Amino acid sequence: MKNIYLFLLCLIIFSFNSYSQMTASEDYSYEVSEPYEVIDGYKKYFVHQDKMIAIKMRKKTIHIQQFDTKSLKELIRKEYDEKEILPDNYHPEGMKQVKNKIYFFYSSWSGRKTQHERLYYLVIDVNTAEIVGEPIQIADVEGKLAGSFLTLVSVMGIPFSTATVDKFDILTSEDSTKILIQYRKKPKVKRDTKSHDIIGVSIFNSDMSPIWNKEFKMPYTERRMDLLDFAVDNEGRGYILSKVFKDDSNDDKKKKRDENANYHIELFRLLQGQSEIAKTKIELDGIFINGISLFESGNNQLFCAGYYNKGLLKGNFISKKHNKSSADGIVIFKLSKEGEVLKTYTQEIPLAVINMYISDRAKAKNEDKEDEDEAELQNMVLRDLIIYDDGSLAMVGEQYFMVVHRTQKTVYYTYHYYNILITKINADGSLAWMNKIPKKQIGKKGLGGMSYTYLCTSNHHYLLFLDNVKNMDLPKNEFPHKHSDGKGGYFTSYKINDDSGTVTKGSVFDTRNLTEDFNAHQFSTKRVKKISDSAFIVEVYKKGKEDVLVKISVK
């Protein structure tokens, strides 16, 4: 009996070592900086030329660090007292970088008596890592703004207060020469079947000098439309992409025999000197939009891209309800700046792609569904769109969903970041290739170290993410093994050839063995910063109250 136990123990140790000694891919190299004192709190990173700026907000202080991206050395560290530069009731609205300047935007409510929402910005100089000058006010709006709601939950899972956050949307043009500030006013008439949204738009140059601003009354009531996306182009024109319903439902509907959606898509063009909104109607022709976003190309054209489905699903990962985020295929609308729909592309996701990295039993079910044209990828979200000079496109999407768990004492959430779908579309709209990249990441703290980092060179696409080492040799007839966020993992790479779509998989490093001296802790996807077309930097915690920078380079 002892010999059997000894054999099993050796087998376990051998298996563990075979995983823990995974050979790193020769396509990558990485280097680690000297440790430096950690600064906890909210973190944001920016890169300009050979400098990286880290802005960290903690306990009423703002810390600014400057690093050299070549040597990975910390060059400058500054600390500011929030009370000396910001009002007590300020709320961060975002940060935008334009060349060597970082604009830190924040809002401030004037109070119940005057009821004005103000927007300000501070300038941070990348070269000196300093806050330059005083806060500058750029908006003063009478009345309350809609924003989004943040609900605070007690330990018993009972909401005890809500706050309005993200009152201003801040966007930059494709060439970063224009900045758009957008807000939505709270309607005076609370009946959304009668009230029309008032959208405020302000356009600025890259130095924050104003170009034009105006409030627009939306052409449909709140119940008749759903705002999907905003954009500003290189000439300072504003755009809104909206779903417009045929009724007051404000909800996607599909009866069993319906062949068309109960809505269409419209592009609103917001132009300087014009009081009326210019509209372009985009017909859907028998498809149902999962989600769609606006993009501007370098050659002065607009693209609307996303996923579509054909209506009602019998079930999804979470329940047997209609999964509006399921995807039968991809959809792309190419438009001129004058609002003309130039081309419409749709590409169905092949069953062979849907059936990658699932069990044989699940494949058989999909084949049965395909007989009724119901096989789909569920919970798809578009993450990246790459527009090439020749008019071809690359789309990267991810299966993402959130699950609410309720117990007698509390409510908690789990966040699920599953497989990646990467697609190349030729300039004529034909499908070049499509690939499904397997992963199954689950965590309880939002994004954390989940999702992926995307890089592209002239010949290849790179998708990098933390994964379970058991997935390194995953057969195509098995589901990926679960990676639990915060539990370490292998930083894994999928290299995709741009011409053929051929996939090569490899390991970059093991977070539990970053160097001989320490492991990488608190890996966060938000901390990954691209520094060139072939390299990026991520800051990780090494314990002992010290951080390090890790620079990963594509060879």
XYZ file of C-alpha atoms in Angstrom, residues 3 9 61 103 112 153 185 200 230 255 260 319 329 336-337 406 420 429 443 463 466:
21
model
C 4.343 1.746 -2.589
C 2.759 11.091 -4.923
C -3.039 62.482 -2.416
C -5.695 66.306 -19.209
C -28.759 72.487 -4.141
C -24.440 47.942 -1.198
C -29.454 66.573 -19.140
C -24.800 68.892 -24.871
C -20.533 58.772 -29.576
C -41.968 37.126 -31.715
C -37.338 41.929 -38.782
C -30.527 31.119 -18.163
C -22.104 36.795 -37.281
C -19.164 58.682 -45.681
C -18.837 61.792 -43.488
C -27.735 35.904 -3.985
C -11.895 35.538 -28.019
C -16.120 42.534 -47.604
C -13.138 36.587 -10.965
C -3.428 38.244 -28.040
C -3.295 35.175 -18.041
